[in-house]
Tab-separated table of C-alpha atoms (C1' of nucleotides) in Angstrom:
chain	number	residue	atom	x	y	z
A	9	MET	CA	2.799	8.265	48.371
A	10	ALA	CA	1.516	7.164	44.982
A	11	LYS	CA	3.527	8.086	41.943
A	12	LYS	CA	1.973	10.507	39.489
A	13	VAL	CA	1.598	9.115	35.986
A	14	TYR	CA	0.558	11.270	33.068
A	15	VAL	CA	-1.170	9.013	30.565
A	16	GLY	CA	-1.488	10.034	26.953
A	17	LEU	CA	-5.160	9.455	26.207
A	18	SER	CA	-5.779	9.396	22.489
A	19	GLY	CA	-9.438	8.563	22.691
A	20	GLY	CA	-8.757	4.985	21.636
A	21	VAL	CA	-9.223	1.752	23.500
A	22	ASP	CA	-5.532	1.047	24.106
A	23	SER	CA	-4.751	4.252	25.940
A	24	SER	CA	-8.037	4.039	27.854
A	25	VAL	CA	-7.143	0.628	29.195
A	26	THR	CA	-3.650	1.880	29.956
A	27	ALA	CA	-5.050	4.548	32.241
A	28	ALA	CA	-7.480	2.125	33.858
A	29	LEU	CA	-4.793	-0.456	34.553
A	30	LEU	CA	-2.438	2.092	36.075
A	31	LYS	CA	-5.155	3.420	38.289
A	32	ARG	CA	-5.963	-0.082	39.449
A	33	GLN	CA	-2.275	-0.594	40.168
A	34	GLY	CA	-2.434	2.324	42.569
A	35	TYR	CA	-0.837	5.118	40.618
A	36	GLU	CA	-2.141	8.634	40.719
A	37	VAL	CA	-3.244	8.928	37.108
A	38	ILE	CA	-3.703	12.108	35.111
A	39	GLY	CA	-5.135	11.840	31.603
A	40	VAL	CA	-3.741	14.079	28.905
A	41	TYR	CA	-5.026	14.557	25.393
A	42	MET	CA	-2.331	15.730	23.017
A	43	LYS	CA	-3.733	17.999	20.379
A	44	ASN	CA	-1.282	17.709	17.531
A	45	TRP	CA	-3.423	18.216	14.504
A	46	SER	CA	-6.853	19.752	14.043
A	47	LYS	CA	-6.963	20.798	10.440
A	48	ASP	CA	-9.681	19.547	8.145
A	49	LEU	CA	-8.684	18.684	4.626
A	50	PRO	CA	-10.839	18.615	1.503
A	51	GLY	CA	-13.006	15.533	1.739
A	52	PHE	CA	-11.712	14.722	5.182
A	53	SER	CA	-12.689	16.060	8.554
A	54	CYS	CA	-10.114	15.788	11.286
A	55	PRO	CA	-11.333	13.519	14.070
A	56	TRP	CA	-9.617	15.417	16.863
A	57	LYS	CA	-12.792	16.709	18.513
A	58	ALA	CA	-14.376	13.292	18.695
A	59	ASP	CA	-11.123	11.809	19.958
A	60	TYR	CA	-10.783	14.538	22.542
A	61	GLN	CA	-14.316	13.872	23.755
A	62	ASP	CA	-13.714	10.151	24.019
A	63	ALA	CA	-10.532	10.805	25.982
A	64	LYS	CA	-12.407	13.146	28.264
A	65	ARG	CA	-15.224	10.641	28.771
A	66	VAL	CA	-12.719	8.003	29.756
A	67	ALA	CA	-11.125	10.368	32.263
A	68	VAL	CA	-14.530	11.065	33.759
A	69	GLN	CA	-15.361	7.362	33.922
A	70	LEU	CA	-12.081	6.641	35.667
A	71	ASN	CA	-12.494	9.669	37.860
A	72	ILE	CA	-9.064	11.060	37.032
A	73	PRO	CA	-7.996	14.626	36.258
A	74	PHE	CA	-7.886	15.455	32.574
A	75	LYS	CA	-6.001	18.062	30.633
A	76	MET	CA	-5.009	18.862	27.100
A	77	TYR	CA	-1.584	19.714	25.767
A	78	ASP	CA	-1.541	21.694	22.548
A	79	PHE	CA	1.466	20.650	20.490
A	80	GLU	CA	0.183	21.646	17.085
A	81	THR	CA	3.005	24.058	16.314
A	82	GLN	CA	5.718	21.617	17.258
A	83	TYR	CA	4.011	18.680	15.588
A	84	ARG	CA	3.828	20.699	12.423
A	85	GLN	CA	7.518	21.545	12.576
A	86	LYS	CA	8.990	18.298	13.779
A	87	VAL	CA	6.748	15.795	12.092
A	88	VAL	CA	4.751	17.254	9.224
A	89	ASP	CA	7.466	19.444	7.764
A	90	TYR	CA	9.956	16.635	8.071
A	91	MET	CA	7.560	14.328	6.309
A	92	ILE	CA	6.873	16.727	3.473
A	93	ASN	CA	10.559	17.449	2.917
A	94	GLU	CA	11.343	13.765	2.770
A	95	TYR	CA	8.701	13.192	0.127
A	96	ILE	CA	10.037	16.113	-1.895
A	97	ALA	CA	13.469	14.520	-1.715
A	98	GLY	CA	12.033	11.320	-3.197
A	99	ARG	CA	12.101	9.286	-0.026
A	100	THR	CA	9.290	7.744	1.975
A	101	PRO	CA	9.396	8.909	5.563
A	102	ASN	CA	7.806	7.334	8.596
A	103	PRO	CA	6.155	10.261	10.357
A	104	ASP	CA	4.936	8.204	13.283
A	105	ILE	CA	8.460	7.231	14.272
A	106	MET	CA	9.366	10.896	14.211
A	107	CYS	CA	6.253	11.698	16.218
A	108	ASN	CA	7.251	9.247	18.909
A	109	GLN	CA	10.789	10.566	19.010
A	110	GLU	CA	9.975	14.255	19.001
A	111	VAL	CA	6.494	14.619	20.395
A	112	LYS	CA	5.392	11.771	22.621
A	113	PHE	CA	8.668	10.855	24.249
A	114	LYS	CA	10.261	14.251	24.262
A	115	LEU	CA	7.766	17.081	24.239
A	116	PHE	CA	5.014	15.268	26.086
A	117	LEU	CA	7.484	13.730	28.491
A	118	ASP	CA	9.204	17.029	29.275
A	119	THR	CA	5.937	18.905	29.619
A	120	ALA	CA	4.472	16.290	31.907
A	121	LEU	CA	7.589	16.163	34.068
A	122	SER	CA	7.609	19.908	34.469
A	123	ASP	CA	3.911	19.693	35.370
A	124	GLY	CA	4.825	17.446	38.260
A	125	ALA	CA	4.647	13.981	36.741
A	126	ASP	CA	6.869	11.206	38.019
A	127	LEU	CA	6.189	9.040	34.996
A	128	ILE	CA	4.336	9.020	31.700
A	129	ALA	CA	2.471	6.197	29.999
A	130	THR	CA	1.013	5.502	26.581
A	131	GLY	CA	-1.028	2.709	25.043
A	132	HIS	CA	1.798	1.263	22.998
A	133	TYR	CA	2.323	-2.439	22.605
A	134	ALA	CA	5.839	-2.576	23.976
A	135	ARG	CA	7.570	-3.363	27.229
A	136	VAL	CA	10.024	-1.476	29.340
A	137	VAL	CA	12.099	-4.000	31.198
A	138	LYS	CA	13.807	-3.005	34.395
A	139	PRO	CA	17.415	-3.989	34.913
A	140	LYS	CA	17.998	-7.192	36.809
A	141	THR	CA	21.320	-6.018	38.153
A	142	LYS	CA	22.716	-2.594	38.946
A	143	ASN	CA	24.926	-2.635	35.838
A	144	GLN	CA	22.115	-3.294	33.428
A	145	LYS	CA	20.139	-0.518	31.840
A	146	MET	CA	16.452	0.006	31.197
A	147	GLY	CA	15.574	-1.823	27.985
A	148	LEU	CA	12.841	-1.566	25.379
A	149	PHE	CA	11.403	-4.985	24.616
A	150	MET	CA	8.841	-6.356	22.219
A	151	ALA	CA	5.291	-6.657	23.524
A	152	LYS	CA	4.043	-9.954	24.888
A	153	ASP	CA	1.640	-9.952	21.952
A	154	LYS	CA	4.115	-10.341	19.100
A	155	VAL	CA	1.414	-9.711	16.519
A	156	LYS	CA	0.501	-6.291	17.857
A	157	ASP	CA	4.024	-5.321	18.845
A	158	GLN	CA	4.713	-1.650	18.097
A	159	THR	CA	8.370	-1.377	19.010
A	160	TYR	CA	9.099	-0.759	15.340
A	161	PHE	CA	7.746	2.745	15.899
A	162	LEU	CA	9.560	3.261	19.168
A	163	TYR	CA	13.175	2.417	18.394
A	164	ARG	CA	14.235	6.068	18.546
A	165	MET	CA	13.283	6.386	22.202
A	166	THR	CA	16.066	7.314	24.555
A	167	GLU	CA	17.129	5.456	27.657
A	168	ALA	CA	16.232	8.522	29.669
A	169	ALA	CA	12.701	8.432	28.298
A	170	LEU	CA	12.392	4.719	29.018
A	171	ASN	CA	13.268	5.398	32.628
A	172	LYS	CA	10.180	7.552	32.876
A	173	THR	CA	7.771	5.525	30.738
A	174	LEU	CA	5.223	2.793	31.390
A	175	PHE	CA	3.618	0.590	28.727
A	176	PRO	CA	1.121	-1.578	30.636
A	177	ILE	CA	-0.577	-2.775	27.451
A	178	GLY	CA	2.633	-4.410	26.321
A	179	GLU	CA	2.307	-6.924	29.150
A	180	LEU	CA	-1.038	-8.207	27.910
A	181	LYS	CA	-1.341	-11.321	25.826
A	182	SER	CA	-3.553	-9.990	23.061
A	183	LYS	CA	-5.731	-7.269	21.693
A	184	ALA	CA	-8.682	-9.377	22.726
A	185	GLU	CA	-7.526	-9.046	26.318
A	186	VAL	CA	-7.357	-5.265	25.933
A	187	ARG	CA	-10.879	-5.272	24.580
A	188	SER	CA	-12.242	-7.430	27.350
A	189	LEU	CA	-10.521	-5.310	29.984
A	190	ALA	CA	-12.067	-2.233	28.403
A	191	LYS	CA	-15.444	-3.904	28.627
A	192	MET	CA	-14.817	-4.954	32.187
A	193	PHE	CA	-13.852	-1.410	33.151
A	194	GLY	CA	-16.941	-0.223	31.282
A	195	LEU	CA	-14.988	2.200	29.133
A	196	VAL	CA	-16.812	4.029	26.374
A	197	THR	CA	-13.983	3.217	24.006
A	198	ALA	CA	-14.356	-0.547	24.453
A	199	HIS	CA	-15.839	-1.075	21.022
A	200	LYS	CA	-14.170	1.766	19.182
A	201	LYS	CA	-12.644	0.810	15.874
A	202	GLU	CA	-8.875	0.850	15.422
A	203	SER	CA	-7.587	4.123	14.134
A	204	MET	CA	-5.180	4.073	11.258
A	205	GLY	CA	-3.341	6.399	8.988
A	206	ILE	CA	-0.856	8.994	10.065
A	207	CYS	CA	-0.966	9.255	13.799
A	208	PHE	CA	-3.138	12.227	14.848
A	209	VAL	CA	-3.830	13.332	11.311
A	210	GLY	CA	-6.135	10.396	10.818
A	211	LYS	CA	-7.349	8.441	7.901
A	212	VAL	CA	-6.443	10.778	5.103
A	213	GLY	CA	-4.504	9.378	2.179
A	214	ILE	CA	-0.945	10.548	2.004
A	215	ARG	CA	-1.571	11.486	-1.589
A	216	ASP	CA	-4.391	13.852	-0.710
A	217	PHE	CA	-2.345	15.234	2.120
A	218	LEU	CA	0.591	16.060	-0.139
A	219	VAL	CA	-1.595	17.555	-2.842
A	220	ASN	CA	-3.180	19.754	-0.237
A	221	GLU	CA	0.217	20.895	1.026
A	222	LEU	CA	2.162	21.113	-2.216
A	223	GLY	CA	-0.455	21.431	-4.917
A	224	PRO	CA	-0.740	19.237	-8.015
A	225	GLN	CA	2.489	17.687	-9.235
A	226	GLU	CA	3.958	17.410	-12.710
A	227	THR	CA	3.150	14.270	-14.649
A	228	GLY	CA	5.893	12.001	-15.929
A	229	SER	CA	6.627	8.639	-17.468
A	230	ILE	CA	6.327	5.205	-15.927
A	231	ILE	CA	9.057	3.010	-17.392
A	232	ASP	CA	9.222	-0.783	-17.195
A	233	GLN	CA	12.138	-3.207	-16.978
A	234	ASN	CA	12.560	-3.124	-20.767
A	235	ASP	CA	12.838	0.676	-20.860
A	236	LYS	CA	9.373	0.871	-22.319
A	237	ILE	CA	7.019	3.645	-21.304
A	238	VAL	CA	3.976	1.881	-19.919
A	239	GLY	CA	2.061	4.817	-18.578
A	240	GLN	CA	2.019	8.237	-17.028
A	241	HIS	CA	2.161	9.083	-13.357
A	242	ASP	CA	0.850	12.245	-11.752
A	243	GLY	CA	3.847	13.085	-9.638
A	244	SER	CA	6.749	10.849	-8.668
A	245	ILE	CA	6.650	11.999	-5.051
A	246	PHE	CA	3.461	9.980	-4.562
A	247	TYR	CA	5.096	6.655	-5.291
A	248	THR	CA	7.200	4.452	-3.102
A	249	ILE	CA	9.470	1.524	-3.826
A	250	GLY	CA	7.593	-1.745	-3.857
A	251	GLN	CA	4.274	-0.089	-4.510
A	252	ARG	CA	1.873	-1.881	-6.820
A	253	HIS	CA	-1.392	0.004	-6.966
A	254	GLY	CA	-2.050	3.548	-8.020
A	255	LEU	CA	-0.119	3.336	-11.249
A	256	ASN	CA	-3.184	2.960	-13.427
A	257	THR	CA	-1.164	0.571	-15.521
A	258	GLY	CA	-2.835	-2.674	-16.502
A	259	GLY	CA	-1.804	-5.524	-18.713
A	260	GLY	CA	-1.883	-9.034	-17.342
A	261	LEU	CA	0.755	-8.745	-14.683
A	262	PRO	CA	1.057	-6.405	-11.719
A	263	TYR	CA	3.608	-3.626	-11.899
A	264	TYR	CA	5.800	-2.903	-8.897
A	265	VAL	CA	7.768	0.305	-8.441
A	266	THR	CA	11.504	-0.419	-8.337
A	267	ALA	CA	12.997	3.055	-8.410
A	268	LYS	CA	12.324	6.756	-8.816
A	269	ASP	CA	14.274	9.454	-10.606
A	270	MET	CA	13.178	12.662	-8.948
A	271	HIS	CA	15.410	14.757	-11.159
A	272	HIS	CA	13.773	13.543	-14.356
A	273	ASN	CA	10.426	12.868	-12.680
A	274	LYS	CA	10.396	9.234	-13.732
A	275	VAL	CA	9.013	6.181	-11.989
A	276	TYR	CA	10.538	2.785	-12.803
A	277	VAL	CA	8.494	-0.403	-12.539
A	278	THR	CA	8.803	-4.087	-13.234
A	279	THR	CA	6.426	-6.957	-13.893
A	280	LYS	CA	9.017	-9.552	-12.975
A	281	LEU	CA	8.317	-10.680	-9.447
A	282	ASN	CA	11.896	-11.939	-9.201
A	283	ASP	CA	13.360	-8.732	-10.608
A	284	GLU	CA	16.696	-8.032	-8.993
A	285	ASN	CA	15.603	-4.471	-8.287
A	286	LEU	CA	12.645	-5.698	-6.298
A	287	TRP	CA	14.633	-7.686	-3.769
A	288	GLN	CA	17.567	-6.875	-1.609
A	289	LYS	CA	19.841	-8.683	0.786
A	290	GLN	CA	21.698	-5.647	1.968
A	291	LEU	CA	20.601	-2.419	3.611
A	292	LYS	CA	22.387	0.769	4.416
A	293	ILE	CA	21.161	2.935	7.225
A	294	SER	CA	22.074	6.361	8.548
A	295	ASP	CA	20.737	8.539	11.375
A	296	LEU	CA	21.701	5.743	13.717
A	297	HIS	CA	20.113	5.601	17.123
A	298	TRP	CA	20.912	3.216	19.953
A	299	ILE	CA	18.764	3.019	23.062
A	300	ASN	CA	21.501	1.726	25.348
A	301	ASP	CA	24.788	0.564	23.921
A	302	GLY	CA	25.744	0.359	20.277
A	303	PRO	CA	25.880	-2.919	18.362
A	304	ASN	CA	28.354	-5.711	18.651
A	305	PHE	CA	29.614	-6.314	15.134
A	306	LYS	CA	30.338	-9.948	15.836
A	307	LYS	CA	26.793	-10.769	16.798
A	308	ILE	CA	23.882	-11.912	14.716
A	309	TYR	CA	20.864	-9.714	15.280
A	310	GLN	CA	17.280	-9.777	14.091
A	311	ILE	CA	16.085	-6.846	12.056
A	312	ARG	CA	12.797	-5.534	10.786
A	313	SER	CA	12.360	-2.922	8.101
A	314	ARG	CA	8.600	-2.818	7.943
A	315	HIS	CA	5.992	-2.799	10.655
A	316	ARG	CA	4.768	-6.384	11.148
A	317	ALA	CA	7.295	-7.870	8.740
A	318	PRO	CA	8.950	-11.053	9.969
A	319	LEU	CA	12.234	-10.656	11.817
A	320	ILE	CA	15.277	-11.525	9.758
A	321	HIS	CA	18.692	-12.570	10.950
A	322	ALA	CA	21.359	-10.103	9.964
A	323	LYS	CA	24.917	-9.021	10.570
A	324	LEU	CA	25.933	-5.423	10.973
A	325	TYR	CA	28.985	-3.804	9.447
A	326	LYS	CA	30.384	-0.381	9.992
A	327	ASP	CA	29.969	1.563	6.776
A	328	SER	CA	31.223	4.933	7.907
A	329	ASN	CA	31.268	6.876	11.134
A	330	SER	CA	27.604	7.607	10.863
A	331	THR	CA	26.261	4.797	8.702
A	332	LEU	CA	25.855	1.068	8.904
A	333	LYS	CA	25.691	-1.740	6.380
A	334	ILE	CA	23.393	-4.664	7.131
A	335	LEU	CA	23.671	-8.046	5.451
A	336	LEU	CA	20.489	-10.054	5.663
A	337	GLU	CA	20.157	-13.782	5.854
A	338	ASP	CA	17.116	-13.730	3.567
A	339	GLU	CA	16.135	-11.425	0.753
A	340	ILE	CA	13.402	-8.926	1.453
A	341	LYS	CA	11.297	-6.812	-0.866
A	342	THR	CA	13.170	-3.613	-1.583
A	343	ILE	CA	12.420	-0.806	0.803
A	344	SER	CA	12.294	2.871	0.072
A	345	GLY	CA	14.817	5.266	1.484
A	346	GLY	CA	13.389	7.141	4.470
A	347	GLN	CA	11.944	4.007	6.032
A	348	SER	CA	13.423	2.673	9.213
A	349	THR	CA	15.255	-0.529	10.010
A	350	VAL	CA	15.009	-1.647	13.617
A	351	ILE	CA	17.575	-3.976	15.144
A	352	TYR	CA	16.523	-6.499	17.775
A	353	ASP	CA	18.553	-8.621	20.106
A	354	ASN	CA	16.336	-11.452	21.235
A	355	GLY	CA	13.278	-9.324	21.766
A	356	MET	CA	15.129	-6.280	22.977
A	357	VAL	CA	15.282	-3.214	20.777
A	358	LEU	CA	18.891	-2.282	20.264
A	359	GLY	CA	18.139	0.671	18.033
A	360	GLY	CA	18.206	1.244	14.314
A	361	GLY	CA	18.451	3.787	11.587
A	362	ILE	CA	16.950	5.202	8.465
A	363	ILE	CA	17.466	3.522	5.114
A	364	TYR	CA	19.242	5.590	2.510
B	11	U	C1'	-1.603	2.207	-53.159
B	12	U	C1'	-0.781	-3.541	-53.213
B	13	C	C1'	-0.057	-8.109	-50.354
B	14	G	C1'	-0.176	-10.475	-45.633
B	15	G	C1'	-1.697	-10.390	-40.168
B	16	G	C1'	-5.029	-8.456	-36.661
B	17	A	C1'	-9.413	-6.016	-34.086
B	18	U	C1'	-12.893	-9.310	-27.307
B	19	C	C1'	-13.870	-5.565	-20.363
B	20	G	C1'	-9.850	0.682	-19.238
B	21	U	C1'	-5.205	-2.826	-20.373
B	22	C	C1'	-3.116	-7.875	-21.548
B	23	U	C1'	-5.478	-12.053	-23.109
B	24	A	C1'	-8.920	-17.054	-23.257
B	25	A	C1'	-13.256	-19.320	-25.532
B	26	U	C1'	-14.139	-27.885	-31.124
B	27	G	C1'	-20.351	-22.739	-34.352
B	28	G	C1'	-23.606	-23.847	-28.237
B	29	U	C1'	-23.584	-19.863	-20.735
B	30	A	C1'	-17.972	-14.616	-23.434
B	31	G	C1'	-13.633	-16.843	-18.804
B	32	G	C1'	-8.956	-15.263	-16.461
B	33	A	C1'	-5.171	-11.734	-15.188
B	34	C	C1'	-3.810	-6.603	-14.508
B	35	A	C1'	-6.003	-1.865	-13.555
B	36	C	C1'	-9.927	0.488	-11.042
B	37	U	C1'	-13.699	0.711	-6.937
B	38	G	C1'	-15.239	-1.161	-2.185
B	39	G	C1'	-14.107	-4.054	2.184
B	40	G	C1'	-10.445	-6.686	5.544
B	41	U	C1'	-5.313	-6.644	7.777
B	42	U	C1'	-1.918	-2.467	9.475
B	43	U	C1'	-0.694	3.713	14.701
B	44	U	C1'	4.020	5.603	8.266
B	45	G	C1'	4.322	4.768	3.064
B	46	G	C1'	3.499	0.286	1.095
B	47	U	C1'	2.570	-4.973	0.925
B	48	C	C1'	-1.003	-8.879	1.442
B	49	C	C1'	-6.264	-11.039	1.546
B	50	C	C1'	-11.623	-10.854	-0.028
B	51	A	C1'	-15.503	-8.923	-3.064
B	52	G	C1'	-17.396	-5.980	-7.020
B	53	C	C1'	-17.446	-3.269	-11.775
B	54	A	C1'	-16.545	-4.119	-16.814
B	55	A	C1'	-15.932	-6.306	-23.453
B	56	U	C1'	-16.882	-9.395	-28.755
B	57	C	C1'	-15.016	-2.463	-34.315
B	58	U	C1'	-19.425	-1.230	-37.839
B	59	A	C1'	-23.165	-2.902	-41.450
B	60	G	C1'	-25.128	-6.895	-43.851
B	61	G	C1'	-25.373	-12.364	-44.720
B	62	U	C1'	-25.240	-18.039	-43.674
B	63	U	C1'	-27.242	-20.836	-39.372
B	64	C	C1'	-32.033	-23.347	-34.685
B	65	G	C1'	-27.721	-20.734	-32.777
B	66	A	C1'	-21.978	-16.365	-34.786
B	67	G	C1'	-16.609	-13.592	-30.834
B	68	C	C1'	-15.693	-17.740	-34.212
B	69	C	C1'	-17.958	-18.870	-41.093
B	70	C	C1'	-18.961	-15.322	-45.667
B	71	U	C1'	-19.206	-10.086	-47.897
B	72	A	C1'	-18.341	-4.924	-47.509
B	73	G	C1'	-16.573	-0.905	-44.631
B	74	U	C1'	-13.504	1.391	-40.674
B	75	C	C1'	-9.081	1.324	-37.862
B	76	C	C1'	-4.284	-0.726	-36.469
B	77	C	C1'	0.471	-3.647	-37.349
B	78	G	C1'	4.255	-5.947	-40.609
B	79	A	C1'	6.316	-6.472	-45.754
B	80	A	C1'	6.673	-4.512	-50.600
B	81	G	C1'	7.539	1.737	-52.048
RNA sequence: UUCGGGAUCGUCUAAUGGUAGGACACUGGGUUUUGGUCCCAGCAAUCUAGGUUCGAGCCCUAGUCCCGAAG
């Protein structure tokens, strides 16, 4: 008897093709639209209805059952509130990593399983690799298409979730192949544009989002590497380390944010591209998460601290019981606290943590 | 007050008396399931009033406003 797979249909091309491929492979496929956010914001209308309709159309085209899970309350609590609190604390969170951890591969997984699913699937560019021997565990691996790889967002998945998850898109060579499959299957989403911005919330600027949630912020000084005030900002929570635009500060050379002082509401910048505050060779991470086993401190791993950034060789050191120090082979542009560092072992995601 | 120096896109700054250019910012687009980075395009200026000159950002005169030194 065919296994039941609940596929998260977002209304985009990737998840549509996911469902189509699984059906072709002989699974009993059920499409599910997760409604996580539906609120319109000033100057921005939430695309959830259009996305829902596209998801539904795809289900009809594939002739599979379709249902909707309403996770708005939990998404608000686990993702949006977390995100807002991080910004208030002066860090820069990654809400989509939290969404994957809490919503897609926990809430959605659990709900689907209790609905009778054997497995779930999403349109992520990643691979779940089955153990070759009995001793080996289920591993999360980078997608075949290294350019589109999305494992950076998935490193907080659990082994238990991996055991129940399929990522058929991760086996494809390229986005172009996804597109052509969508065309071949005749899916309405074949030519749909990529969606960006905070997952589910859509293409609203984080700035507008925060203003809407928290109201206008207090202005403060922008201070350069010579302790000179070079401008005024409209709220230090809006800025992130490494940021260049949005400072409204001109003068020959670009200004990059090097630090924030939330207590005094100050934003520090530099025009020196080789400024020591703009580059770092060492990272400290907390909130550690390992998919299978923890790291081997003798090994050299590859790490990534930004989506799509090149992998960098690094060694891990125990910093405390709950934190880790990472020494990088090459310098990278300084990263804000709240962002994630993901540790790879030859294409396999070992785990990672949150920079502090 | 006096003596020097200066005034060019929003900002920083180029232009032997001969098409006012660049950078940053900003806006738009591209890349990107966070933030951000990066790439492309666009917008945009000679302090005012006279004068010399075929022609003035540039030379001359006056004014206005800045900055430095003398009070």
